[in-house]
Coordinates of C-alpha atoms (C1' of nucleotides) in Angstrom, one line a residue:
Chain Z
X29 CA 8.5 19.1 -18.5
X30 CA 7.1 15.9 -19.8
X31 CA 7.3 14.5 -16.4
X32 CA 5.1 17.4 -15.3
X33 CA 2.4 16.5 -17.9
X34 CA 2.3 13.1 -16.1
X35 CA 2.4 14.1 -12.7
X36 CA -0.3 16.5 -13.6
X37 CA -2.5 13.9 -15.3
X38 CA -2.1 11.5 -12.3
X39 CA -3.0 14.2 -9.8
X40 CA -5.6 15.1 -12.1
X41 CA -7.4 12.0 -11.3
X42 CA -7.8 12.6 -7.6
X43 CA -8.4 16.4 -8.3
X44 CA -12.3 15.9 -8.1
X45 CA -14.1 15.7 -5.3
X46 CA -16.4 12.7 -6.8
X47 CA -13.3 10.6 -7.8
X48 CA -11.4 11.3 -4.7
X49 CA -14.4 10.1 -2.8
X50 CA -14.4 6.9 -4.9
X51 CA -10.6 6.4 -4.4
X52 CA -10.9 6.9 -0.7
X53 CA -14.0 4.3 -0.5
X54 CA -12.0 1.8 -2.5
X55 CA -9.3 2.0 0.0
X56 CA -11.1 -0.7 2.1
X57 CA -9.7 -3.2 -0.4
X58 CA -13.0 -4.3 -1.8
X59 CA -14.5 -4.0 -5.0
X60 CA -17.5 -1.7 -5.3
X61 CA -20.0 -1.5 -8.2
X62 CA -20.6 1.7 -10.2
X63 CA -24.0 2.2 -8.5
X64 CA -22.6 1.7 -5.1
X65 CA -19.9 4.4 -5.6
X66 CA -22.4 6.8 -7.2
X67 CA -24.6 6.5 -4.3
X68 CA -21.7 6.9 -1.8
X69 CA -20.4 10.1 -3.7
X70 CA -24.1 11.4 -4.4
X71 CA -23.9 11.6 -7.9
X72 CA -26.0 10.4 -10.9
X73 CA -25.2 6.8 -12.3
X74 CA -24.0 8.3 -15.6
X75 CA -21.5 10.5 -13.9
X76 CA -20.2 7.9 -11.5
X77 CA -19.9 5.6 -14.6
X78 CA -17.7 8.3 -16.7
X79 CA -15.7 9.1 -13.7
X80 CA -14.7 5.3 -13.3
X81 CA -13.9 5.4 -17.1
X82 CA -11.4 7.9 -16.3
X83 CA -10.0 6.2 -13.2
X84 CA -9.7 3.1 -15.2
X85 CA -8.1 4.7 -18.2
X86 CA -5.6 6.6 -16.0
X87 CA -4.4 3.5 -14.3
X88 CA -5.9 4.0 -10.8
X89 CA -8.6 1.6 -11.0
X90 CA -8.9 -1.9 -12.2
X91 CA -12.2 -3.3 -13.3
X92 CA -13.9 -6.6 -13.7
X93 CA -17.4 -7.0 -15.4
X94 CA -19.3 -9.8 -14.1
X95 CA -22.9 -10.2 -15.3
X96 CA -24.4 -7.0 -15.4
X97 CA -22.3 -5.6 -12.5
X98 CA -19.1 -3.6 -12.9
X99 CA -16.8 -4.1 -10.2
X100 CA -14.2 -1.4 -9.5
X101 CA -11.1 -1.8 -7.2
X102 CA -8.0 0.1 -6.8
X103 CA -5.4 -1.0 -9.7
X104 CA -2.8 -2.6 -7.4
X105 CA -1.4 -2.2 -3.6
X106 CA 1.1 0.5 -4.8
X107 CA -1.8 2.8 -6.0
X108 CA -3.4 2.2 -2.6
X109 CA -0.5 3.1 -0.6
X110 CA 0.1 6.1 -2.8
X111 CA -3.5 7.4 -2.2
X112 CA -3.2 6.5 1.5
X113 CA 0.0 8.4 1.8
X114 CA -1.3 11.4 0.0
X115 CA -4.7 11.3 1.9
X116 CA -2.8 11.0 5.2
X117 CA -0.3 13.9 4.5
X118 CA -2.4 16.5 3.0
X119 CA -2.7 19.6 5.1
X120 CA -6.5 19.2 5.6
X121 CA -6.1 15.6 6.8
X122 CA -6.6 17.1 10.3
X123 CA -10.2 17.7 9.6
X124 CA -11.1 17.5 13.3
X125 CA -14.3 15.7 12.3
X126 CA -13.1 12.6 13.7
X127 CA -13.3 10.9 10.3
X128 CA -9.8 9.3 9.9
X129 CA -8.9 8.2 6.6
X130 CA -9.3 4.6 6.1
X131 CA -6.1 2.7 6.1
X132 CA -5.5 -0.8 4.2
X133 CA -4.6 -2.0 7.7
X134 CA -7.9 -1.0 9.3
X135 CA -9.6 -2.7 6.2
X136 CA -7.9 -5.9 7.0
X137 CA -9.4 -5.9 10.4
X138 CA -12.7 -5.2 9.2
X139 CA -12.2 -8.1 6.9
X140 CA -12.3 -10.4 9.7
X141 CA -15.4 -8.7 11.1
X142 CA -17.4 -9.6 7.8
X143 CA -16.1 -12.9 7.6
X144 CA -19.3 -14.3 6.5
X145 CA -22.3 -12.6 4.7
X146 CA -24.7 -12.9 2.1
X147 CA -24.3 -12.0 -1.7
X148 CA -27.4 -11.8 -3.6
X149 CA -28.8 -15.0 -2.4
X150 CA -25.9 -17.0 -1.5
X151 CA -23.1 -17.3 1.0
X152 CA -20.0 -15.1 0.5
X153 CA -17.0 -14.1 2.5
X154 CA -14.5 -16.3 4.2
X155 CA -17.2 -18.7 4.9
X156 CA -18.7 -18.9 1.3
X157 CA -15.1 -19.5 -0.1
X158 CA -14.5 -22.1 2.8
X159 CA -17.6 -24.0 1.8
X160 CA -16.7 -23.9 -1.9
X161 CA -13.3 -25.3 -1.3
X162 CA -14.7 -27.9 1.1
X163 CA -17.2 -29.2 -1.5
X164 CA -14.3 -29.3 -4.0
X165 CA -12.1 -31.4 -1.5
X166 CA -15.2 -33.6 -0.9
X167 CA -15.9 -34.2 -4.5
X168 CA -19.1 -32.5 -4.6
X169 CA -17.8 -29.9 -7.0
X170 CA -15.4 -30.1 -9.8
X171 CA -13.2 -27.5 -11.2
X172 CA -11.6 -29.5 -13.8
X173 CA -13.8 -28.0 -16.7
X174 CA -15.4 -25.2 -15.5
X175 CA -17.0 -25.2 -12.1
X176 CA -19.9 -27.9 -11.9
X177 CA -21.6 -29.9 -9.6
X178 CA -20.7 -33.7 -9.6
X179 CA -23.3 -36.6 -9.1
X180 CA -21.9 -36.8 -5.6
X181 CA -22.7 -33.4 -5.0
X182 CA -26.2 -33.6 -6.3
X183 CA -26.6 -36.4 -3.9
X184 CA -25.3 -34.6 -1.1
X185 CA -27.8 -31.8 -1.6
X186 CA -30.5 -34.2 -2.0
X187 CA -29.6 -35.5 1.6
X188 CA -29.9 -32.0 2.8
X189 CA -33.5 -31.9 1.5
X190 CA -32.5 -29.7 -1.6
X191 CA -34.1 -30.5 -4.8
X192 CA -32.6 -28.6 -7.7
X193 CA -35.6 -29.5 -9.7
X194 CA -35.3 -29.2 -13.6
X195 CA -32.7 -27.2 -15.2
X196 CA -33.8 -24.0 -15.9
X197 CA -32.4 -20.9 -17.4
X198 CA -30.5 -20.1 -14.3
X199 CA -26.9 -21.9 -14.0
X200 CA -27.1 -24.6 -11.6
X201 CA -23.6 -23.9 -10.3
X202 CA -21.7 -20.9 -10.9
X203 CA -18.3 -19.2 -9.7
X204 CA -18.9 -15.7 -8.3
X205 CA -15.7 -13.8 -7.2
X206 CA -15.5 -13.0 -3.6
X207 CA -14.0 -9.6 -3.3
X208 CA -13.0 -9.6 0.2
X209 CA -11.5 -13.1 -0.1
X210 CA -10.6 -12.5 -3.9
X211 CA -11.4 -16.0 -4.6
X212 CA -14.5 -17.8 -5.8
X213 CA -17.5 -18.7 -4.1
X214 CA -20.5 -20.7 -5.1
X215 CA -23.6 -19.0 -6.7
X216 CA -26.2 -20.3 -9.3
X217 CA -29.3 -22.4 -8.0
X218 CA -27.1 -24.7 -6.0
X219 CA -25.5 -21.8 -4.2
X220 CA -28.7 -20.2 -3.4
X221 CA -30.3 -23.4 -2.2
X222 CA -27.4 -24.1 0.1
X223 CA -27.6 -20.6 1.4
X224 CA -31.3 -21.2 1.9
X225 CA -30.8 -24.3 3.7
X226 CA -28.1 -23.0 5.9
X227 CA -30.4 -20.1 7.0
X228 CA -33.4 -22.6 7.4
X229 CA -31.4 -25.1 9.4
X230 CA -30.0 -22.6 11.7
X231 CA -26.5 -23.1 10.5
X232 CA -26.3 -19.3 10.0
X233 CA -28.3 -16.4 11.4
X234 CA -28.3 -12.9 10.1
X235 CA -26.6 -10.2 12.2
X236 CA -28.7 -7.0 12.0
X237 CA -30.1 -5.7 9.1
X238 CA -27.0 -6.1 6.7
X239 CA -25.8 -8.9 4.7
X240 CA -23.6 -10.1 7.5
X241 CA -24.3 -13.3 9.0
X242 CA -22.5 -15.4 11.6
X243 CA -22.3 -19.2 12.1
X244 CA -24.2 -21.0 15.2
X245 CA -22.9 -23.7 17.3
X246 CA -25.3 -25.9 15.4
X247 CA -23.9 -24.7 12.0
X248 CA -20.3 -25.3 13.1
X249 CA -21.3 -29.0 14.3
X250 CA -23.1 -29.3 10.8
X251 CA -20.5 -28.1 8.6
X252 CA -17.9 -30.2 10.4
X253 CA -20.1 -33.4 10.1
X254 CA -21.1 -32.5 6.5
X255 CA -18.1 -31.2 5.0
X256 CA -15.2 -31.7 7.4
X257 CA -15.0 -28.0 7.4
X258 CA -13.8 -26.4 10.7
X259 CA -14.7 -22.7 11.1
X260 CA -12.2 -20.8 13.2
X261 CA -13.5 -18.6 16.2
X262 CA -12.9 -15.7 13.7
X263 CA -16.2 -14.4 13.3
X264 CA -16.4 -11.5 16.0
X265 CA -19.3 -9.4 15.1
X266 CA -19.7 -5.6 15.7
X267 CA -21.8 -2.9 14.6
X268 CA -19.1 -1.5 12.4
X269 CA -19.5 -4.8 10.2
X270 CA -22.6 -3.7 8.4
X271 CA -21.2 -0.2 8.1
X272 CA -18.3 -1.3 6.4
X273 CA -20.4 -2.7 3.5
X274 CA -21.1 -0.7 0.4
X275 CA -24.5 0.9 0.8
X276 CA -27.2 -0.5 -1.6
X277 CA -26.9 -4.0 -3.3
X278 CA -28.6 -5.5 -0.3
X279 CA -31.5 -7.4 -1.8
X280 CA -33.6 -10.1 -0.6
Chain M
X26 CA -16.6 12.8 1.8
X27 CA -15.0 15.8 3.8
X28 CA -11.8 14.1 3.4
X29 CA -12.3 13.7 -0.3
X30 CA -12.8 17.4 -0.6
X31 CA -9.5 18.0 1.2
X32 CA -7.9 15.2 -1.1
X33 CA -9.2 16.7 -4.2
X34 CA -8.0 20.2 -3.2
X35 CA -4.5 18.9 -2.6
X36 CA -4.5 16.9 -5.9
X37 CA -5.6 19.9 -7.6
X38 CA -2.7 21.8 -6.7
X39 CA -0.7 19.1 -8.7
X40 CA -3.1 18.8 -11.3
X41 CA -2.1 21.3 -13.7
X42 CA 0.9 21.2 -16.0
X43 CA 2.3 24.3 -15.0
X44 CA 2.0 23.9 -11.1
X45 CA 3.4 20.3 -11.5
X46 CA 6.3 21.8 -13.3
X47 CA 7.0 24.3 -10.6
X48 CA 6.9 21.7 -7.9
X49 CA 9.0 19.2 -9.9
X50 CA 11.5 22.1 -10.3
X51 CA 11.5 23.0 -6.7
X52 CA 12.3 19.4 -5.9
X53 CA 16.0 20.8 -6.1
X54 CA 15.4 22.3 -2.6
X55 CA 16.3 25.6 -3.9
X56 CA 14.1 28.7 -3.6
X57 CA 13.2 30.0 -7.1
X58 CA 11.8 33.3 -8.0
X59 CA 8.4 33.8 -9.8
X60 CA 10.3 34.6 -12.9
X61 CA 12.4 31.8 -13.1
X62 CA 9.5 29.6 -12.5
X63 CA 7.7 31.4 -15.3
X64 CA 10.4 30.9 -17.7
X65 CA 11.2 27.2 -16.6
X66 CA 7.5 26.3 -17.2
X67 CA 6.9 28.6 -20.5
X68 CA 4.3 30.8 -19.1
X69 CA 3.7 34.5 -18.8
X70 CA 4.6 36.1 -15.6
X71 CA 1.4 37.1 -14.4
X72 CA 0.1 33.4 -14.8
X73 CA 3.0 32.4 -13.0
X74 CA 2.3 34.7 -10.1
X75 CA -1.1 33.3 -9.8
X76 CA -0.1 29.7 -9.8
X77 CA 2.4 30.7 -7.0
X78 CA -0.5 32.2 -5.1
X79 CA -2.4 28.9 -5.3
X80 CA 0.6 26.9 -4.4
X81 CA 1.0 28.7 -1.3
X82 CA -2.3 29.1 -0.2
X83 CA -2.8 25.4 -0.7
X84 CA 0.1 24.8 1.7
X85 CA 2.4 23.2 -0.8
X86 CA 4.9 26.2 -1.1
X87 CA 6.5 28.7 1.2
X88 CA 7.6 32.1 0.3
X89 CA 10.0 34.6 1.3
X90 CA 9.9 38.2 0.1
X91 CA 13.2 39.8 -0.4
X92 CA 13.3 43.1 -1.9
X93 CA 11.6 43.1 -5.2
X94 CA 12.1 39.5 -5.5
X95 CA 9.6 36.5 -4.1
X96 CA 11.3 33.3 -3.3
X97 CA 9.3 30.2 -3.5
X98 CA 10.4 26.9 -2.1
X99 CA 8.6 23.7 -1.1
X100 CA 7.0 24.1 2.0
X101 CA 8.6 21.3 4.0
X102 CA 10.5 18.0 3.6
X103 CA 7.2 16.1 3.9
X104 CA 5.7 17.8 0.9
X105 CA 8.9 17.2 -1.0
X106 CA 9.0 13.6 -0.1
X107 CA 5.4 13.3 -1.1
X108 CA 5.7 15.1 -4.4
X109 CA 8.9 12.8 -5.2
X110 CA 6.9 9.7 -4.2
X111 CA 4.1 10.4 -6.5
X112 CA 6.2 11.7 -9.3
X113 CA 8.0 8.5 -9.1
X114 CA 5.2 6.0 -8.9
X115 CA 2.5 7.7 -11.3
X116 CA 2.0 5.4 -14.3
X117 CA 3.0 7.8 -17.0
X118 CA 5.7 5.2 -18.0
X119 CA 3.4 4.2 -20.5
X120 CA 2.3 7.6 -21.3
X121 CA 1.5 6.9 -24.9
X122 CA 3.3 6.5 -28.1
X123 CA 4.4 9.8 -29.6
X124 CA 5.3 12.1 -27.1
X125 CA 9.0 12.8 -26.0
X126 CA 10.5 14.8 -28.6
X127 CA 13.9 14.9 -27.0
X128 CA 16.9 16.8 -28.0
X129 CA 20.2 15.7 -27.7
X130 CA 21.1 18.3 -25.3
X131 CA 17.9 17.4 -23.1
X132 CA 19.3 13.7 -23.2
X133 CA 22.7 14.8 -22.0
X134 CA 21.0 16.7 -19.4
X135 CA 18.8 13.9 -18.1
X136 CA 21.7 11.6 -18.1
X137 CA 23.5 14.0 -15.7
X138 CA 20.5 14.2 -13.7
X139 CA 20.0 10.4 -13.5
X140 CA 23.5 10.1 -12.6
X141 CA 23.6 12.4 -9.8
X142 CA 21.3 15.1 -8.6
X143 CA 20.0 16.7 -5.4
X144 CA 16.5 15.8 -4.3
X145 CA 15.1 18.4 -1.9
X146 CA 18.3 18.6 0.3
X147 CA 19.8 15.2 -0.3
X148 CA 21.6 13.3 -3.0
X149 CA 19.6 11.2 -5.5
X150 CA 20.2 9.6 -8.9
X151 CA 22.6 6.7 -9.3
X152 CA 24.9 8.2 -6.9
X153 CA 22.4 8.7 -4.2
X154 CA 21.3 5.2 -4.4
X155 CA 24.9 3.9 -4.3
X156 CA 25.7 5.8 -1.3
X157 CA 22.7 4.4 0.3
X158 CA 23.5 0.7 -0.7
X159 CA 27.2 1.3 0.4
X160 CA 26.1 2.6 3.7
X161 CA 23.9 -0.6 4.3
X162 CA 26.9 -2.6 2.9
X163 CA 29.3 -1.1 5.7
X164 CA 27.0 -1.4 8.4
X165 CA 26.3 2.1 8.8
X166 CA 22.6 1.9 8.0
X167 CA 20.3 -1.1 8.7
X168 CA 17.3 -2.1 6.9
X169 CA 16.0 -5.0 8.9
X170 CA 13.3 -3.0 10.8
X171 CA 12.6 -0.1 8.5
X172 CA 15.7 2.0 7.6
X173 CA 17.8 3.4 10.5
X174 CA 21.2 4.5 11.3
X175 CA 23.4 2.2 13.4
X176 CA 25.8 3.4 16.0
X177 CA 28.6 2.6 13.6
X178 CA 26.6 4.9 11.0
X179 CA 26.4 7.7 13.8
X180 CA 30.2 7.2 14.3
X181 CA 31.0 7.5 10.8
X182 CA 29.0 10.4 10.4
X183 CA 30.7 11.9 13.4
X184 CA 33.9 11.3 11.9
X185 CA 33.0 13.2 9.1
X186 CA 32.4 16.1 11.2
X187 CA 28.6 15.8 11.2
X188 CA 26.7 16.1 14.3
X189 CA 23.0 15.2 14.3
X190 CA 22.3 17.2 17.3
X191 CA 19.1 16.4 19.3
X192 CA 16.4 14.3 17.6
X193 CA 13.6 16.8 16.5
X194 CA 10.6 16.4 14.6
X195 CA 12.1 15.3 11.3
X196 CA 13.3 11.8 11.1
X197 CA 16.9 11.2 11.4
X198 CA 17.2 8.8 8.4
X199 CA 14.5 8.1 5.8
X200 CA 14.1 6.3 2.6
X201 CA 13.0 8.4 -0.5
X202 CA 12.1 6.6 -3.7
X203 CA 14.2 7.6 -6.5
X204 CA 12.4 8.2 -9.5
X205 CA 15.1 7.4 -12.1
X206 CA 16.6 4.3 -10.3
X207 CA 13.3 3.2 -8.6
X208 CA 15.0 2.2 -5.5
X209 CA 15.5 3.8 -2.3
X210 CA 18.2 6.8 -1.5
X211 CA 18.6 8.2 1.9
X212 CA 16.7 11.2 3.1
X213 CA 16.1 12.7 6.5
X214 CA 18.3 14.8 8.6
X215 CA 21.4 12.2 7.9
X216 CA 20.5 12.3 4.2
X217 CA 20.6 16.2 4.3
X218 CA 23.8 16.2 6.4
X219 CA 25.5 13.8 3.9
X220 CA 24.8 15.9 1.0
X221 CA 25.7 19.1 2.7
X222 CA 29.1 17.6 3.7
X223 CA 29.6 16.3 0.4
X224 CA 29.2 19.8 -1.1
X225 CA 31.3 21.4 1.6
X226 CA 34.0 19.1 1.2
X227 CA 34.0 19.4 -2.5
X228 CA 33.2 15.6 -3.1
X229 CA 30.4 16.9 -5.7
X230 CA 29.8 20.3 -7.4
X231 CA 26.8 21.4 -9.0
X232 CA 26.3 21.5 -12.6
X233 CA 25.0 24.7 -13.8
X234 CA 22.0 26.0 -12.1
X235 CA 20.0 22.9 -12.2
X236 CA 19.8 19.9 -9.7
X237 CA 22.4 18.0 -11.2
X238 CA 25.9 17.5 -9.5
X239 CA 29.1 15.8 -10.4
X240 CA 31.4 13.9 -8.4
X241 CA 35.0 15.4 -8.3
X242 CA 38.2 13.4 -8.3
X243 CA 38.4 14.5 -4.4
X244 CA 34.9 13.0 -4.2
X245 CA 35.7 9.7 -6.0
X246 CA 38.7 9.2 -3.6
X247 CA 36.6 10.0 -0.5
X248 CA 33.9 7.9 -1.4
X249 CA 36.3 4.9 -2.0
X250 CA 38.1 5.5 1.2
X251 CA 35.1 6.2 3.3
X252 CA 32.5 3.7 1.9
X253 CA 34.6 1.5 -0.5
X254 CA 32.2 3.0 -3.3
X255 CA 33.7 3.1 -6.7
X256 CA 32.1 5.4 -8.9
X257 CA 32.9 5.4 -12.5
X258 CA 34.5 8.2 -14.3
X259 CA 32.0 10.7 -13.0
X260 CA 29.2 12.5 -14.6
X261 CA 30.0 15.5 -16.5
X262 CA 28.1 18.3 -18.4
X263 CA 30.2 17.6 -21.5
X264 CA 28.5 15.6 -24.2
X265 CA 31.7 13.2 -24.8
X266 CA 31.8 12.0 -21.3
X267 CA 28.2 10.8 -21.1
X268 CA 29.2 7.4 -21.9
X269 CA 31.4 7.5 -18.7
X270 CA 28.1 7.1 -16.7
X271 CA 28.3 3.5 -15.3
X272 CA 25.7 2.0 -17.4
X273 CA 26.5 -1.4 -16.7
X274 CA 26.3 -0.8 -12.8
X275 CA 22.8 0.7 -13.0
X276 CA 20.4 -1.4 -11.1
X277 CA 22.0 -3.4 -8.2
Chain A
dC4 C1' -41.8 -14.1 -24.2
dC5 C1' -41.5 -10.3 -20.2
dG6 C1' -40.2 -6.7 -16.6
dA7 C1' -36.7 -5.3 -13.5
dC8 C1' -32.4 -3.9 -13.2
dG9 C1' -27.2 -2.3 -13.4
dG10 C1' -24.7 0.3 -16.7
dT11 C1' -23.4 3.1 -20.7
dT12 C1' -23.8 6.8 -24.2
dC13 C1' -25.2 10.9 -25.7
dG14 C1' -26.6 16.0 -25.7
dG15 C1' -26.7 20.1 -23.4
dC16 C1' -25.8 23.1 -19.7
dG17 C1' -23.1 26.0 -16.8
dC18 C1' -19.1 27.2 -14.3
dC19 C1' -14.5 27.2 -13.1
dC20 C1' -9.8 28.1 -14.3
dA21 C1' -5.6 28.7 -17.2
dC22 C1' -4.0 32.0 -19.9
dC23 C1' -2.6 36.5 -21.7
dG24 C1' -1.6 41.6 -22.0
dA25 C1' -2.0 46.0 -19.9
dA26 C1' -1.7 48.7 -16.2
dG27 C1' -0.1 49.6 -11.8
dG28 C1' 2.8 49.2 -7.6
dA29 C1' 7.3 48.2 -5.1
dT30 C1' 12.1 48.5 -5.0
dC31 C1' 16.9 48.6 -6.7
dG32 C1' 20.9 51.3 -8.8
dC33 C1' 22.2 55.7 -10.2
Chain V
dG25 C1' 15.0 62.8 -8.8
dC26 C1' 15.1 58.6 -12.9
dG27 C1' 14.9 54.2 -15.5
dA28 C1' 15.1 49.5 -15.0
dT29 C1' 13.5 45.2 -13.1
dC30 C1' 10.5 42.2 -10.5
dC31 C1' 6.1 41.2 -9.3
dT32 C1' 0.9 41.7 -8.6
dT33 C1' -4.0 43.1 -10.2
dC34 C1' -7.4 43.3 -13.4
dG35 C1' -10.5 42.4 -17.4
dG36 C1' -11.4 39.4 -20.9
dT37 C1' -11.3 35.2 -23.4
dG38 C1' -11.6 30.3 -24.6
dG39 C1' -11.8 25.7 -23.6
dG40 C1' -12.3 21.8 -20.3
dC41 C1' -15.0 19.3 -17.4
dG42 C1' -18.6 17.9 -13.9
dC43 C1' -22.9 17.2 -13.8
dC44 C1' -27.4 15.8 -15.3
dG45 C1' -31.7 13.4 -17.6
dA46 C1' -33.1 10.6 -21.2
dA47 C1' -32.6 7.0 -24.3
dC48 C1' -30.6 2.7 -24.9
dC49 C1' -28.3 -1.9 -24.1
dG50 C1' -27.2 -6.3 -21.7
dT51 C1' -28.2 -9.4 -18.1
dC52 C1' -31.0 -11.7 -14.9
dG53 C1' -35.0 -13.9 -13.3
dG54 C1' -39.7 -15.6 -14.0

DNA sequence: CCGACGGTTCGGCGCCCACCGAAGGATCGC
DNA sequence: GCGATCCTTCGGTGGGCGCCGAACCGTCGG
């Protein structure tokens, strides 16, 4: 009886078309913003916000607030597995429309596809995290007391032709949590300038119209020379890559 | 989006306290009448009848009409496994402070349930998990690559008089998450046959009308002989003997 | 300072649905 | 035939909740 209440409450979280749509979308293992989820489900932002509240309160989703964004993801792998199981098993799974339910395994594959992309105005994905790590390894960035550029790092940027100018309101360097890698990459003015330079110098080029980018041979050499960073042959691009991104949030 | 509708519809079947109560009750693998379910859930007969309609229409339950009775049971083992999984995993463990007003009788009932019960058509609870572990320990079941019956396990079952027959659609052996022990017990055809044999051979007998069972002296001897499994002084329906439950033996 | 933008809160609307009691079968035992 | 039992159908009621737009707030970048 008591168990029935709990079971009903849990099922109730999924028992709404919009919330179910959220959860299915989040099965890709990434974190989506409220706005992205709203657009995906076709509801107003306010509605999506309220649904997000309920899903978080019910323990189905976890959230992380970053700046003016609110990122939502499945609370844990157990929840993901459970949703997958239910979604795969419910009778109408054979919907015939050829839209199979996304599995976590498939999502991992897709992760490799989008191994490099832009996030706002800086680099993200595997590439972004790798660059961040390499800069720490080379002593250009320190993370001992928060994340900051070292004098050597400033010099390195200057040698690339990047002038950070006078300190303004925007942080010079900031960590930005990468939701495919679940680790931080570099944002802020420096992150933005690194991205700008990488594009300008032909280290990376955009793939299609989305946020995905790929590393050119020139870029591979430059990254190896400049940062000792060896990029594996990972980045296979495919039309699916851009499609895998949450709609919206592509700016600039 | 299409999938979201289906998922929401399916979850919606469980997203009601009364219907969830039905499904949980039906996890004992028996067929219940509408009247029994109504009384169990504490709703009017008419209400129960309507809920039964919805659950049948949604593919969760199957029905069989016999004379003036309408028997309801879970549609298939897959549905049973799904419900059990969801019930075991839903995060109502921290369901809030005040809830459970438990009577002593209810507590005893629950202890019996926790000790040994049927789950759909196989054994669950402490007993179910212990049997599963013992079968692994005796080399009858392997869990190296998923859970499977070994040749020795097949032979053991044969010696009990259990013939698994030809492989059909249903898995021969499957793990089923136990919601009191939070560990896996054995389901599938083999799990079902073990339960059937245990009841037929008088190893266990049902307590009252619910899912709870208790191990008989014959069963104790048989489990010790066959599996080297020593069960403490059996679960019983008498309040005084509740202490006999192998409290120290729980978990591992 | 400003405007742009993502998100939240609030009031309100409308619909869905869980529930009940009463009336109406259907089936059993006699 | 009769009454008893089990169930279904139907009308009505109440509450919950999904949805929206408008107002508001905090953050970002200039």
